[in-house]
Tab-separated table of C-alpha atoms in Angstrom:
chain	number	residue	atom	x	y	z
T	254	UNK	CA	-0.002	0.006	-0.004
T	255	UNK	CA	1.321	3.431	-0.933
T	256	UNK	CA	0.354	6.863	0.292
T	257	UNK	CA	-0.072	10.059	-1.614
T	258	UNK	CA	0.542	13.549	-0.278
T	259	UNK	CA	-2.373	15.623	-1.580
T	260	UNK	CA	-1.084	19.114	-0.723
T	261	UNK	CA	1.375	20.842	1.543
T	262	UNK	CA	-0.924	21.241	4.538
T	263	UNK	CA	-3.489	18.551	3.897
T	264	UNK	CA	-3.835	14.928	4.855
T	265	UNK	CA	-2.426	11.696	3.565
T	266	UNK	CA	-4.818	9.562	1.588
T	267	UNK	CA	-4.609	5.959	0.425
T	268	UNK	CA	-4.359	5.321	-3.297
T	269	UNK	CA	-7.502	4.252	-5.110
T	270	UNK	CA	-7.995	0.529	-4.881
T	271	UNK	CA	-6.315	0.107	-1.517
T	272	UNK	CA	-9.416	-1.281	0.137
T	273	UNK	CA	-8.989	-4.706	-1.456
T	274	UNK	CA	-5.327	-4.629	-0.474
T	275	UNK	CA	-6.357	-3.665	3.025
T	276	UNK	CA	-8.632	-6.654	3.211
T	277	UNK	CA	-6.254	-9.152	1.645
T	278	UNK	CA	-2.858	-7.947	2.852
T	279	UNK	CA	-3.465	-6.659	6.361
T	280	UNK	CA	0.043	-7.539	7.482
T	281	UNK	CA	1.631	-5.530	4.681
T	282	UNK	CA	-0.355	-2.456	5.643
T	283	UNK	CA	0.639	-2.713	9.296
T	284	UNK	CA	4.316	-3.030	8.459
T	285	UNK	CA	4.451	0.002	6.171
T	286	UNK	CA	2.614	2.663	8.193
T	287	UNK	CA	3.508	4.969	11.102
T	288	UNK	CA	6.841	5.700	9.432
T	289	UNK	CA	7.219	8.961	11.362
T	290	UNK	CA	7.112	6.988	14.620
T	291	UNK	CA	10.236	5.486	16.150
T	292	UNK	CA	10.145	1.780	16.960
T	293	UNK	CA	9.256	1.341	20.595
T	294	UNK	CA	6.524	0.558	23.087
T	295	UNK	CA	4.080	3.241	21.863
T	296	UNK	CA	4.281	2.292	18.198
T	297	UNK	CA	4.068	-1.397	19.046
T	298	UNK	CA	1.000	-0.815	21.220
T	299	UNK	CA	-0.775	0.926	18.342
T	300	UNK	CA	0.126	-1.692	15.756
T	301	UNK	CA	-0.781	-4.550	18.074
T	302	UNK	CA	-4.124	-2.990	18.994
T	303	UNK	CA	-5.133	-2.338	15.398
T	304	UNK	CA	-4.097	-5.862	14.421
T	305	UNK	CA	-6.240	-7.379	17.171
T	306	UNK	CA	-9.394	-5.362	16.533
T	307	UNK	CA	-9.236	-5.842	12.736
T	308	UNK	CA	-8.457	-9.574	12.642
T	309	UNK	CA	-11.656	-11.285	11.540
T	310	UNK	CA	-12.566	-14.224	13.805
T	311	UNK	CA	-9.989	-13.039	16.329
T	312	UNK	CA	-10.955	-12.871	19.994
T	313	UNK	CA	-10.663	-9.042	20.012
T	314	UNK	CA	-12.271	-8.355	16.629
T	315	UNK	CA	-14.358	-5.171	16.550
T	316	UNK	CA	-16.715	-4.525	13.588
T	317	UNK	CA	-15.831	-1.400	11.581
T	318	UNK	CA	-18.991	0.386	12.707
T	319	UNK	CA	-17.733	0.170	16.300
T	320	UNK	CA	-14.177	1.287	15.591
T	321	UNK	CA	-14.538	4.810	16.974
T	322	UNK	CA	-11.450	6.875	17.798
T	323	UNK	CA	-11.608	10.196	19.640
T	324	UNK	CA	-8.798	12.746	19.782
T	325	UNK	CA	-8.310	15.822	21.878
T	326	UNK	CA	-7.081	18.784	19.829
T	327	UNK	CA	-4.871	21.199	21.816
T	328	UNK	CA	-1.656	19.485	22.824
T	329	UNK	CA	-2.720	16.234	21.146
T	330	UNK	CA	-3.135	17.092	17.443
T	331	UNK	CA	-1.402	20.475	17.441
T	332	UNK	CA	0.635	22.599	19.871
T	333	UNK	CA	-0.942	24.383	22.832
T	334	UNK	CA	1.963	26.403	24.230
T	335	UNK	CA	2.628	29.154	25.151
T	336	UNK	CA	-1.172	29.353	24.902
T	337	UNK	CA	-3.768	27.332	22.989
T	338	UNK	CA	-3.945	28.618	19.446
T	339	UNK	CA	-7.521	29.808	19.856
T	340	UNK	CA	-6.395	32.101	22.665
T	341	UNK	CA	-4.223	34.108	20.295
T	342	UNK	CA	-7.304	34.547	18.102
T	343	UNK	CA	-9.338	35.727	21.103
T	344	UNK	CA	-6.514	37.877	22.546
T	345	UNK	CA	-6.565	39.997	19.422
T	346	UNK	CA	-10.295	40.471	19.784
T	347	UNK	CA	-9.908	41.441	23.475
T	348	UNK	CA	-7.392	44.104	22.511
T	349	UNK	CA	-9.879	45.483	19.974
T	350	UNK	CA	-12.623	45.488	22.611
T	351	UNK	CA	-10.374	47.335	25.089
T	352	UNK	CA	-9.586	49.935	22.456
T	353	UNK	CA	-13.301	50.468	21.893
T	354	UNK	CA	-14.053	50.505	25.640
T	355	UNK	CA	-11.026	51.720	27.709
T	356	UNK	CA	-12.717	50.677	30.977
T	357	UNK	CA	-12.038	47.057	30.044
T	358	UNK	CA	-8.310	47.656	30.314
T	359	UNK	CA	-8.520	47.292	34.094
T	360	UNK	CA	-10.553	44.081	33.999
T	361	UNK	CA	-9.352	40.563	33.416
T	362	UNK	CA	-8.891	39.032	30.907
T	363	UNK	CA	-8.773	42.216	28.792
T	364	UNK	CA	-6.095	43.627	31.102
T	365	UNK	CA	-3.855	40.614	30.431
T	366	UNK	CA	-4.448	40.912	26.697
T	367	UNK	CA	-3.571	44.615	26.552
T	368	UNK	CA	-0.496	44.201	28.760
T	369	UNK	CA	0.500	40.978	26.976
T	370	UNK	CA	0.465	39.236	30.335
T	371	UNK	CA	0.381	35.781	28.872
T	372	UNK	CA	1.497	34.286	32.171
T	373	UNK	CA	-1.864	35.170	33.759
T	374	UNK	CA	-3.725	33.499	30.926
T	375	UNK	CA	-1.482	30.448	30.884
T	376	UNK	CA	-1.703	30.091	34.657
T	377	UNK	CA	-5.498	30.340	34.530
T	378	UNK	CA	-5.607	27.336	32.212
T	379	UNK	CA	-3.020	25.359	34.195
T	380	UNK	CA	-4.858	26.116	37.446
T	381	UNK	CA	-8.093	24.885	35.887
T	382	UNK	CA	-6.530	21.554	34.964
T	383	UNK	CA	-5.162	21.368	38.513
T	384	UNK	CA	-8.627	21.800	39.990
T	385	UNK	CA	-8.407	25.524	40.820
T	386	UNK	CA	-11.077	27.475	38.940
T	387	UNK	CA	-10.647	30.783	40.766
T	388	UNK	CA	-9.751	32.567	37.517
T	389	UNK	CA	-12.265	30.696	35.369
T	390	UNK	CA	-15.244	33.077	35.809
T	391	UNK	CA	-13.242	36.077	34.552
T	392	UNK	CA	-11.778	34.033	31.724
T	393	UNK	CA	-15.143	32.662	30.627
T	394	UNK	CA	-16.715	36.139	30.772
T	395	UNK	CA	-14.155	37.333	28.272
T	396	UNK	CA	-14.419	34.255	26.100
T	397	UNK	CA	-18.190	34.382	25.880
T	398	UNK	CA	-18.360	38.056	25.077
T	399	UNK	CA	-15.587	38.200	22.484
T	400	UNK	CA	-17.684	37.318	19.447
T	401	UNK	CA	-21.257	37.520	20.720
T	402	UNK	CA	-23.875	38.633	18.200
T	403	UNK	CA	-22.123	37.743	14.944
T	404	UNK	CA	-23.289	35.157	12.473
T	405	UNK	CA	-21.757	31.702	12.552
T	406	UNK	CA	-20.535	32.212	8.965
T	407	UNK	CA	-18.796	35.459	9.942
T	408	UNK	CA	-17.105	33.732	12.863
T	409	UNK	CA	-15.994	30.862	10.630
T	410	UNK	CA	-14.501	33.291	8.123
T	411	UNK	CA	-12.611	35.151	10.830
T	412	UNK	CA	-11.253	31.936	12.309
T	413	UNK	CA	-10.246	30.577	8.888
T	414	UNK	CA	-8.459	33.799	7.961
T	415	UNK	CA	-6.597	33.818	11.277
T	416	UNK	CA	-5.455	30.225	10.914
T	417	UNK	CA	-4.476	30.762	7.300
T	418	UNK	CA	-2.392	33.902	7.874
T	419	UNK	CA	-1.057	34.036	11.450
T	420	UNK	CA	2.043	32.327	12.830
T	421	UNK	CA	3.063	30.733	16.098
T	422	UNK	CA	4.968	33.275	18.243
T	423	UNK	CA	8.022	31.098	18.921
T	424	UNK	CA	7.944	28.164	16.467
T	425	UNK	CA	7.974	30.470	13.438
T	426	UNK	CA	5.438	28.486	11.442
T	427	UNK	CA	1.872	29.231	10.402
T	428	UNK	CA	-0.677	27.955	12.884
T	429	UNK	CA	-2.119	25.706	10.218
T	430	UNK	CA	1.320	24.090	9.993
T	431	UNK	CA	1.474	23.347	13.730
T	432	UNK	CA	-0.264	19.997	13.462
T	433	UNK	CA	1.740	16.998	14.663
T	434	UNK	CA	2.857	14.899	11.699
T	435	UNK	CA	2.865	11.567	13.601
T	436	UNK	CA	-0.699	12.125	14.796
T	437	UNK	CA	-1.892	13.061	11.312
T	438	UNK	CA	-0.258	9.879	10.069
T	439	UNK	CA	-2.001	7.947	12.835
T	440	UNK	CA	-5.373	9.337	11.770
T	441	UNK	CA	-4.781	8.175	8.207
T	442	UNK	CA	-3.553	4.795	9.389
T	443	UNK	CA	-6.678	4.281	11.502
T	444	UNK	CA	-8.942	5.306	8.621
T	445	UNK	CA	-7.211	2.759	6.378
T	446	UNK	CA	-8.077	0.131	8.986
T	447	UNK	CA	-11.778	0.952	9.206
T	448	UNK	CA	-11.814	3.470	12.065
T	449	UNK	CA	-13.985	6.591	12.224
T	450	UNK	CA	-12.038	9.483	13.746
T	451	UNK	CA	-13.529	12.301	15.790
T	452	UNK	CA	-12.046	15.362	17.449
T	453	UNK	CA	-13.357	15.911	20.989
T	454	UNK	CA	-11.773	19.013	22.435
T	455	UNK	CA	-12.200	21.694	25.048
T	456	UNK	CA	-11.428	24.132	22.258
T	457	UNK	CA	-14.171	25.961	20.427
T	458	UNK	CA	-16.042	23.723	18.001
T	459	UNK	CA	-16.552	26.465	15.450
T	460	UNK	CA	-12.958	27.645	15.727
T	461	UNK	CA	-11.623	24.176	14.889
T	462	UNK	CA	-13.991	23.292	12.081
T	463	UNK	CA	-12.443	25.548	9.388
T	464	UNK	CA	-9.087	23.740	9.586
T	465	UNK	CA	-9.872	20.135	10.517
T	466	UNK	CA	-10.837	18.861	7.019
T	467	UNK	CA	-7.659	20.193	5.429
T	468	UNK	CA	-5.219	19.426	8.205
T	469	UNK	CA	-6.634	16.256	9.715
T	470	UNK	CA	-9.048	14.908	7.141
T	471	UNK	CA	-11.872	15.186	9.713
T	472	UNK	CA	-15.060	16.831	8.448
T	473	UNK	CA	-16.893	19.471	10.507
T	474	UNK	CA	-19.638	17.079	11.578
T	475	UNK	CA	-17.045	14.977	13.381
T	476	UNK	CA	-15.709	17.876	15.442
T	477	UNK	CA	-17.033	18.020	19.004
T	478	UNK	CA	-15.991	20.955	21.153
T	479	UNK	CA	-17.008	23.777	23.439
T	480	UNK	CA	-19.770	26.016	22.138
T	481	UNK	CA	-21.950	28.959	22.942
T	482	UNK	CA	-25.704	29.115	22.638
T	483	UNK	CA	-27.009	30.062	19.213
T	484	UNK	CA	-29.986	32.059	18.051
T	485	UNK	CA	-31.851	32.311	14.755
T	486	UNK	CA	-32.623	35.648	13.073
T	487	UNK	CA	-35.163	35.728	10.274
T	488	UNK	CA	-34.317	37.866	7.269
T	489	UNK	CA	-37.166	37.909	4.748
T	490	UNK	CA	-37.071	34.618	2.906
T	491	UNK	CA	-33.876	33.582	4.671
T	492	UNK	CA	-32.092	33.926	7.968
T	493	UNK	CA	-28.890	33.576	9.956
T	494	UNK	CA	-27.660	31.715	13.009
T	495	UNK	CA	-26.014	34.080	15.491
T	496	UNK	CA	-23.723	33.460	18.431
T	497	UNK	CA	-24.841	34.374	21.933
T	498	UNK	CA	-22.866	35.248	25.049
T	499	UNK	CA	-24.153	32.235	26.984
T	500	UNK	CA	-22.145	29.029	27.276
T	501	UNK	CA	-23.746	25.925	25.781
T	502	UNK	CA	-21.094	23.406	26.823
T	503	UNK	CA	-17.498	23.552	28.067
T	504	UNK	CA	-16.294	20.340	26.481
T	505	UNK	CA	-13.695	19.436	29.030
T	506	UNK	CA	-13.313	16.815	31.751
T	507	UNK	CA	-16.552	14.900	32.465
T	508	UNK	CA	-18.299	16.806	29.682
T	509	UNK	CA	-16.256	14.941	27.084
T	510	UNK	CA	-17.831	11.490	27.575
T	511	UNK	CA	-21.279	13.113	27.743
T	512	UNK	CA	-20.626	14.978	24.487
T	513	UNK	CA	-19.280	11.840	22.833
T	514	UNK	CA	-22.431	9.934	23.676
T	515	UNK	CA	-24.676	12.841	22.692
T	516	UNK	CA	-22.977	13.400	19.334
T	517	UNK	CA	-21.758	9.919	18.391
T	518	UNK	CA	-23.923	7.544	20.395
T	519	UNK	CA	-21.049	5.087	20.865
T	520	UNK	CA	-18.051	4.633	23.109
T	521	UNK	CA	-14.659	5.014	21.475
T	522	UNK	CA	-12.303	2.043	21.540
T	523	UNK	CA	-9.324	4.372	21.070
T	524	UNK	CA	-8.926	7.733	22.787
T	525	UNK	CA	-5.970	10.113	22.714
T	526	UNK	CA	-5.302	13.116	24.913
T	527	UNK	CA	-2.547	14.963	26.763
T	528	UNK	CA	-3.954	16.583	29.904
T	529	UNK	CA	-6.001	16.123	33.056
T	530	UNK	CA	-9.024	17.383	31.139
T	531	UNK	CA	-8.813	14.287	28.922
T	532	UNK	CA	-8.933	11.752	31.760
T	533	UNK	CA	-12.686	11.072	31.597
T	534	UNK	CA	-12.562	10.547	27.822
T	535	UNK	CA	-9.702	8.062	28.189
T	536	UNK	CA	-11.551	6.257	30.987
T	537	UNK	CA	-14.756	6.159	28.940
T	538	UNK	CA	-13.001	4.239	26.167
T	539	UNK	CA	-12.481	1.285	28.507
T	540	UNK	CA	-15.411	-1.160	28.634
T	541	UNK	CA	-14.201	-4.711	29.312
T	542	UNK	CA	-14.188	-7.254	27.778
T	543	UNK	CA	-14.005	-5.058	24.696
T	544	UNK	CA	-10.410	-4.005	23.840
T	545	UNK	CA	-9.359	-0.384	24.301
T	546	UNK	CA	-6.295	1.716	23.626
T	547	UNK	CA	-5.618	4.945	25.527
T	548	UNK	CA	-2.851	7.239	24.277
T	549	UNK	CA	-1.434	10.067	26.385
T	550	UNK	CA	0.893	12.515	24.603
T	551	UNK	CA	3.759	13.604	26.810
T	552	UNK	CA	5.373	16.927	25.961
T	553	UNK	CA	9.037	16.303	26.776
T	554	UNK	CA	10.822	17.763	23.749
T	555	UNK	CA	12.104	21.265	24.479
T	556	UNK	CA	14.223	21.241	21.315
T	557	UNK	CA	11.510	20.560	18.744
T	558	UNK	CA	8.427	21.771	20.638
T	559	UNK	CA	7.995	22.244	24.421
T	560	UNK	CA	8.739	20.392	27.638
T	561	UNK	CA	6.077	20.622	30.362
T	562	UNK	CA	3.872	18.576	32.657
T	563	UNK	CA	1.722	21.358	34.111
T	564	UNK	CA	-1.960	20.416	33.741
T	565	UNK	CA	-1.065	16.776	33.006
T	566	UNK	CA	0.144	15.520	36.388
T	567	UNK	CA	-2.980	13.499	37.200
T	568	UNK	CA	-3.231	12.006	33.730
T	569	UNK	CA	0.394	10.867	33.795
T	570	UNK	CA	-0.098	9.267	37.211
T	571	UNK	CA	-3.215	7.440	36.022
T	572	UNK	CA	-1.432	6.331	32.848
T	573	UNK	CA	1.258	4.727	34.973
T	574	UNK	CA	-1.314	3.178	37.310
T	575	UNK	CA	-3.597	1.678	34.667
T	576	UNK	CA	-1.194	0.995	31.846
T	577	UNK	CA	-2.275	3.633	29.352
T	578	UNK	CA	0.192	4.127	26.515
T	579	UNK	CA	2.358	7.184	27.087
T	580	UNK	CA	3.648	8.691	23.850
T	581	UNK	CA	6.909	10.551	24.348
T	582	UNK	CA	7.244	13.336	21.831
T	583	UNK	CA	11.009	13.221	22.267
T	584	UNK	CA	11.502	9.486	22.007
T	585	UNK	CA	8.573	8.153	19.971
T	586	UNK	CA	8.386	10.680	17.136
T	587	UNK	CA	10.973	10.924	14.376
T	588	UNK	CA	9.567	14.294	13.429
T	589	UNK	CA	7.071	16.615	15.107
T	590	UNK	CA	5.638	18.843	12.379
T	591	UNK	CA	4.910	18.521	8.709
T	592	UNK	CA	7.682	20.183	6.704
């Protein structure tokens, strides 16, 4: 089986006619994929799991309709430091709002945005994952009000333009080029073996949707994320859907399994995350005697990306306790980003 690169920032797709090869030469497929992964425990765990669940008449065989894989976004499919990518998008809007209303400059989170106090914002997120939500009300107030009252199409256009044109502050690459190459390869590998992939993230659903088809090969309807309430405005023989300033769901922690069931109606058999907020999703994937694979991305590569454990302490401890597969960015990946 060969793979074809379709464009510089898009996904990898199997050549036409590979389905019969997939069915008849399963071993050949398994031996030729995940080439951007180093040989080791993580790669072996993935290959072994996929072999078991796709072997017809095997004790762990799972029908294709049940091969559901869910992936966190920030820190799992693309970088999340020094702040999640969506925060840069929102920071710029907060600065605009503070320019329009100077009184906001003394209120958080607008104050942090104007003063470029990224430490406050980063700490608010890390504290949340550590169980301290003291800064969350102020943060959510700013998040909910940033784009209230615009149409969903307008928001999508703004997000798409931002992702298409803006660059990461320290990595020096466009945000749309900050996806992890090994994880993109894993998505394609799973698809080739009958899996349906979903993104389940604490990030904004409508912020992610403009980029997920191109970067990850995941269509908008398979993106599950945080969202605000929406409203409908009639306009003659037409109408628009508008964003509101009320939270619909913060898709993090225990909300992830609930959102998975609400949107998909099935448990995943494979779940991948990187933080404490992903723990419930990884736990939800386990339903003995059915097989399950839980992947936890560990950011330990200061040279090629970042090295940190803040906000992931509990997940790493549980991974060690229950035998989840820890993926070391430093040791398990030959490369981090698409060139």
